[in-house]
């Protein structure tokens, strides 16, 4: 089970910088950055360390199993980004 970024994300990159396995995209240098509404966590790369959750200034990151019900669909939204993006 991976961590998931939900709706409050403001893309401030604290999570990108702290992730030990580069599981969060797009970073500020990515060609996708100008075209996304938020950042996303790759569930296949995430090692569940929780560092991004602690770093997020707006509490937008949750373990998938602890997502608030109103944001439960963000697990699929995060997964889908990596299914279509060529990083
Ligand atoms: S939980 Fe850890 S490994 Fe997973 S996205 Fe956050 S910082 Fe990266």
PDB file of C-alpha atoms and ligand atoms in Angstrom, residues 3 15 18-24 41-42 45-53 61, ligand 1:
ATOM      1  CA  UNK A   3       0.905   6.941   0.112  1.00  0.00           C
ATOM      2  CA  UNK A  15       7.509  16.101  -0.722  1.00  0.00           C
ATOM      3  CA  UNK A  18      12.315  14.603   0.749  1.00  0.00           C
ATOM      4  CA  UNK A  19      11.220  11.373  -0.967  1.00  0.00           C
ATOM      5  CA  UNK A  20      14.137   8.893  -0.814  1.00  0.00           C
ATOM      6  CA  UNK A  21      13.046   6.969  -3.907  1.00  0.00           C
ATOM      7  CA  UNK A  22      11.865   9.782  -6.236  1.00  0.00           C
ATOM      8  CA  UNK A  23       8.321   8.442  -6.207  1.00  0.00           C
ATOM      9  CA  UNK A  24       6.641  11.869  -6.467  1.00  0.00           C
ATOM     10  CA  UNK A  41       2.864   9.416  -5.892  1.00  0.00           C
ATOM     11  CA  UNK A  42       3.851   6.373  -7.930  1.00  0.00           C
ATOM     12  CA  UNK A  45       7.905   3.127  -6.303  1.00  0.00           C
ATOM     13  CA  UNK A  46       6.657   4.306  -2.901  1.00  0.00           C
ATOM     14  CA  UNK A  47       8.242   2.430   0.014  1.00  0.00           C
ATOM     15  CA  UNK A  48       5.737   3.722   2.591  1.00  0.00           C
ATOM     16  CA  UNK A  49       8.281   5.640   4.649  1.00  0.00           C
ATOM     17  CA  UNK A  50       5.875   8.478   5.456  1.00  0.00           C
ATOM     18  CA  UNK A  51       8.448  11.251   5.041  1.00  0.00           C
ATOM     19  CA  UNK A  52       6.315  13.115   2.509  1.00  0.00           C
ATOM     20  CA  UNK A  53       3.307  13.158   4.807  1.00  0.00           C
ATOM     21  CA  UNK A  61      -0.778  13.199   1.797  1.00  0.00           C
TER      22      UNK A  61
HETATM   23  S1  LIG B   1       5.872   7.625   1.667  1.00  0.00           S
HETATM   24 FE1  LIG B   1       8.133   7.854   1.429  1.00  0.00          FE
HETATM   25  S2  LIG B   1       8.606   6.676  -0.415  1.00  0.00           S
HETATM   26 FE2  LIG B   1       6.385   7.010  -0.448  1.00  0.00          FE
HETATM   27  S3  LIG B   1       6.128   8.873  -1.672  1.00  0.00           S
HETATM   28 FE3  LIG B   1       6.237   9.500   0.484  1.00  0.00          FE
HETATM   29  S4  LIG B   1       8.407  10.007   0.824  1.00  0.00           S
HETATM   30 FE4  LIG B   1       8.292   8.794  -1.071  1.00  0.00          FE
END
